[in-house]
C-alpha atoms as an extended CHARMM CRD file, in Angstrom:
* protein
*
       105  EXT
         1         1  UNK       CA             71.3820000000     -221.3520000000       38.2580000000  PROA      1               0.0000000000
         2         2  UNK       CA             68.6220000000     -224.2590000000       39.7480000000  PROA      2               0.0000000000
         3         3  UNK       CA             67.4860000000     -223.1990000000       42.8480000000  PROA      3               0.0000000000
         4         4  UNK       CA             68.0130000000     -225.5640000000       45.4280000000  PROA      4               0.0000000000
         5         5  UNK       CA             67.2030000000     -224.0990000000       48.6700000000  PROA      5               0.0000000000
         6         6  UNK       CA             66.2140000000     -226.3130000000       50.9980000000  PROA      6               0.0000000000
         7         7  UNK       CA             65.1450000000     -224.7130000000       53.9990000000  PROA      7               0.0000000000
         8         8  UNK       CA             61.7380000000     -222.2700000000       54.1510000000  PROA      8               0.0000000000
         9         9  UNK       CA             59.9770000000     -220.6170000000       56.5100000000  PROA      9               0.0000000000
        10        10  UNK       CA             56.5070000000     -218.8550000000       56.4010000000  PROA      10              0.0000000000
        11        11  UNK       CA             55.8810000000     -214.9970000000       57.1890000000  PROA      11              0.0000000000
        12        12  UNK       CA             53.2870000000     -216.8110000000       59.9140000000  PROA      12              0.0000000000
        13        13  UNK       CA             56.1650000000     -218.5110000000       61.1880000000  PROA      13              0.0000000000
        14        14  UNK       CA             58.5810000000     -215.5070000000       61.3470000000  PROA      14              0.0000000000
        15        15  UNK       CA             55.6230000000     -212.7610000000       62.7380000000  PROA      15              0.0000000000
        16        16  UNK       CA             55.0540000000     -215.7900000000       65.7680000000  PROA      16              0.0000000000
        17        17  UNK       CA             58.6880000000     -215.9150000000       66.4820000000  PROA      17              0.0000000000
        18        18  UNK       CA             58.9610000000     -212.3070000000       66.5040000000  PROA      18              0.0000000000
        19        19  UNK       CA             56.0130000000     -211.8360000000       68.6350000000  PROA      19              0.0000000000
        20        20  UNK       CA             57.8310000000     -214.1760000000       71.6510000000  PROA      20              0.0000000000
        21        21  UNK       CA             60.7840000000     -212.3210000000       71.0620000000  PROA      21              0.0000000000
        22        22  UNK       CA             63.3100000000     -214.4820000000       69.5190000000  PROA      22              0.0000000000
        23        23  UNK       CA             65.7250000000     -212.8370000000       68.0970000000  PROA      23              0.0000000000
        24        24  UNK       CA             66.1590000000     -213.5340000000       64.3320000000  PROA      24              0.0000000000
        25        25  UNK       CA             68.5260000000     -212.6540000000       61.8480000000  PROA      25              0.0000000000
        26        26  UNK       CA             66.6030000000     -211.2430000000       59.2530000000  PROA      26              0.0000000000
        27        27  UNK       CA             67.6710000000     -209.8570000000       55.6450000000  PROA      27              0.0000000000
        28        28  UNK       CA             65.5270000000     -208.1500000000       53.2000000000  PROA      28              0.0000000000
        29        29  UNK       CA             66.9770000000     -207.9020000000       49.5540000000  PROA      29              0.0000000000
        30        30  UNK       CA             64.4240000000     -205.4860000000       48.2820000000  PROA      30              0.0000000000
        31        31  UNK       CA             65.1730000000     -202.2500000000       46.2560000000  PROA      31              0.0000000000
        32        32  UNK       CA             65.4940000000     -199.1120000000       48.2980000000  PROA      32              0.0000000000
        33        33  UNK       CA             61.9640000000     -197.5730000000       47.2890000000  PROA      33              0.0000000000
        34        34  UNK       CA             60.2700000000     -200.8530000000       48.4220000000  PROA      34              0.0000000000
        35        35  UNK       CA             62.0160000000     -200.8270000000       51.8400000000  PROA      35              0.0000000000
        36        36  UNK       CA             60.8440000000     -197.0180000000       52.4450000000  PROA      36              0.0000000000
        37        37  UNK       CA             57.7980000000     -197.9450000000       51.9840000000  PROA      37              0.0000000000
        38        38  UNK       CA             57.8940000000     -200.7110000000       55.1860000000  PROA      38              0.0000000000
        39        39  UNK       CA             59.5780000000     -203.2740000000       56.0800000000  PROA      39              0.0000000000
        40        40  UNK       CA             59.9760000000     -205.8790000000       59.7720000000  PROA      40              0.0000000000
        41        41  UNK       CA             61.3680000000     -204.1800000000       62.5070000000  PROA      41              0.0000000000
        42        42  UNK       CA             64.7720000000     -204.7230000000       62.5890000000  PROA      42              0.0000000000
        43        43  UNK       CA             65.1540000000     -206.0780000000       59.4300000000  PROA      43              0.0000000000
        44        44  UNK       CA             68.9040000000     -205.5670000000       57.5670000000  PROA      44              0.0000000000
        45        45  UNK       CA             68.5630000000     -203.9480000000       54.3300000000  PROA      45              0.0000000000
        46        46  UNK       CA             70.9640000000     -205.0260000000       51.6160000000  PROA      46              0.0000000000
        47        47  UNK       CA             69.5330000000     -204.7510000000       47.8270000000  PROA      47              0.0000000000
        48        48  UNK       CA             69.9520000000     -208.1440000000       45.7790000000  PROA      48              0.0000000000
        49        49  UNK       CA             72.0760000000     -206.2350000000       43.4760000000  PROA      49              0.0000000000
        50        50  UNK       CA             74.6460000000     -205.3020000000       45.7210000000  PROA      50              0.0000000000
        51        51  UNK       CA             74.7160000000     -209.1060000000       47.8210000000  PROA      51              0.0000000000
        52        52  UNK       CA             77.9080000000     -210.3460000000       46.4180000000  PROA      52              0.0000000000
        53        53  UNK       CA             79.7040000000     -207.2950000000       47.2420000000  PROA      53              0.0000000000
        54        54  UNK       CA             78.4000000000     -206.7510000000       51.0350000000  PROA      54              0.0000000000
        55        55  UNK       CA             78.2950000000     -210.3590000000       51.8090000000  PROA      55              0.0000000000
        56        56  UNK       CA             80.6650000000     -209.2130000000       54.9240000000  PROA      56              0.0000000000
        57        57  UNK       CA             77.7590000000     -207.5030000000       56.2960000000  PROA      57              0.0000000000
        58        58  UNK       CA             76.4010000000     -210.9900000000       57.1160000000  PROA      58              0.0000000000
        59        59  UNK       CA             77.7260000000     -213.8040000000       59.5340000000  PROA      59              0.0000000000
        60        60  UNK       CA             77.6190000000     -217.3330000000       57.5860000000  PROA      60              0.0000000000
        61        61  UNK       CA             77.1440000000     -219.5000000000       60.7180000000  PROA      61              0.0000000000
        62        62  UNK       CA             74.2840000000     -217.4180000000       61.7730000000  PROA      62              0.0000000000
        63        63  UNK       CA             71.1070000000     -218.8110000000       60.2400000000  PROA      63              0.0000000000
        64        64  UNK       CA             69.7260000000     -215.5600000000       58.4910000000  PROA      64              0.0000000000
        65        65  UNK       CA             66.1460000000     -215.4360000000       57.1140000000  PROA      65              0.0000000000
        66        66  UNK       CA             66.0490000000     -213.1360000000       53.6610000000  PROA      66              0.0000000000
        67        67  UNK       CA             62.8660000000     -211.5680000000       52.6460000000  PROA      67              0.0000000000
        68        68  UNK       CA             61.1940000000     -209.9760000000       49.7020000000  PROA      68              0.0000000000
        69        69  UNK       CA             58.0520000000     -208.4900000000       48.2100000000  PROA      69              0.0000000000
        70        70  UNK       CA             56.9860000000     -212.1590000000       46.5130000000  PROA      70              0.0000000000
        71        71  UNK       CA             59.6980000000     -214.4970000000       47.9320000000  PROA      71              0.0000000000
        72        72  UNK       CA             61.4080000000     -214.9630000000       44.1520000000  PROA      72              0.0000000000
        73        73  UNK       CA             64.1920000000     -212.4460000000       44.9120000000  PROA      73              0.0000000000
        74        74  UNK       CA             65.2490000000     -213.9900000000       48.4770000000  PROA      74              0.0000000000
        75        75  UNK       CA             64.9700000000     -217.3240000000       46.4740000000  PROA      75              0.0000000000
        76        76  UNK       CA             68.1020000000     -216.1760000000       44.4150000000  PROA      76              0.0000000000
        77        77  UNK       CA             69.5320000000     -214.3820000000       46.8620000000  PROA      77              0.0000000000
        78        78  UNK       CA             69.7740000000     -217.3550000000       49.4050000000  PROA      78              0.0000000000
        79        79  UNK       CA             70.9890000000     -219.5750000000       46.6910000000  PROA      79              0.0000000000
        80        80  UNK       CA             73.8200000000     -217.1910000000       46.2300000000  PROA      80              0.0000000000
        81        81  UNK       CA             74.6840000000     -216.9780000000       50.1590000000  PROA      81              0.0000000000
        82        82  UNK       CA             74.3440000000     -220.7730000000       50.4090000000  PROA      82              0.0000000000
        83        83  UNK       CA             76.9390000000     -221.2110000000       47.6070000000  PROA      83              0.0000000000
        84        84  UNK       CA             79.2090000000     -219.4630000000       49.4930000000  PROA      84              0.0000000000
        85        85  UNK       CA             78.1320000000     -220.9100000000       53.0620000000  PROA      85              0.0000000000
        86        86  UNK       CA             75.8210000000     -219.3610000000       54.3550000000  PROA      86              0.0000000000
        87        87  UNK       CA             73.0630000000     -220.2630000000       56.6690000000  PROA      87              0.0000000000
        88        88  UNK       CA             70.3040000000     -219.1690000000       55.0640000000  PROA      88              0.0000000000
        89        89  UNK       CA             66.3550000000     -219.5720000000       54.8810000000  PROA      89              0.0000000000
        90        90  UNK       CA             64.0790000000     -218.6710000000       52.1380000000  PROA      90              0.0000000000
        91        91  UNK       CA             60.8580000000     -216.2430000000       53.5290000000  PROA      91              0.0000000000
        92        92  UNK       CA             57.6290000000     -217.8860000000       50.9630000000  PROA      92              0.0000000000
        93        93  UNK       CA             55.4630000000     -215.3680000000       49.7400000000  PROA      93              0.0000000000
        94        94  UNK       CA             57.6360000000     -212.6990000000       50.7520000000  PROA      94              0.0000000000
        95        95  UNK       CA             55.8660000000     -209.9170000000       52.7330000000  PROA      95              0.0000000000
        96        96  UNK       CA             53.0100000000     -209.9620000000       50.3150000000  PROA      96              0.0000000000
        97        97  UNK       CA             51.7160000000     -212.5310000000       52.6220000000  PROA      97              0.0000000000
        98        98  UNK       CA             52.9500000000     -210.5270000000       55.7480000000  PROA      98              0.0000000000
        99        99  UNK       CA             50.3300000000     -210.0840000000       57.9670000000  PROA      99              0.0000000000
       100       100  UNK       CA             51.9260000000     -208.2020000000       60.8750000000  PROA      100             0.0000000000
       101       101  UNK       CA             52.9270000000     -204.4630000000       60.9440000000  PROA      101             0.0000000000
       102       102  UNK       CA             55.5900000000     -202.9270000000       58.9100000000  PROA      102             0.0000000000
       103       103  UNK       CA             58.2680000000     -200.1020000000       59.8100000000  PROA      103             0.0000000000
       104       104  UNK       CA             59.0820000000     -196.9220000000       57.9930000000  PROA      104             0.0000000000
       105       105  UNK       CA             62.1670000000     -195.2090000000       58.4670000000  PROA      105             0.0000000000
């Protein structure tokens, strides 16, 4: 698989668009234990793993930003969705270079 995303966004970009209130589709493809331990509000949790199969969770013509610890994961994961039509954006550096709070549930 190459990756060929083209469209990124920075967790700078996302907190600032947060913070005026748009509201953005986000998806974060992290394992369980590293979503308990915080994620962005209002985030929708689906593992990598289990993407192909829950795909129907997520609207293709909605443009959906997917997030993960380094960005690597939501890499792969957004090449998958965009395969099959998605709208999808790639979150660089992943929420190790988040800078806003987090959420524990």
């Amino acid at each position: 698989m190459a990756f060929k995303n083209l469209k990124e966004i920075t967790p700078q970009k996302v907190a600032a668009q947060l913070k005026k209130g748009e509201a953005l589709h986000l998806l974060d493809v992290r394992e369980p234990g590293e979503w308990a331990e915080g994620h962005i509000a209002g985030a929708k949790h689906i593992p990598l793993g289990q993407l192909v199969e829950r795909q129907q969770e997520l609207d293709p013509a909605q443009e959906t930003i997917v997030i993960c610890r380094s960005g690597s994961r939501s890499g792969l994961a957004c090449e998958l969705l965009g395969e099959k039509g998605f709208n999808v954006v790639n979150m660089t550096g992943g929420l190790s270079a988040w800078t806003d709070k987090l959420v524990r549930d």
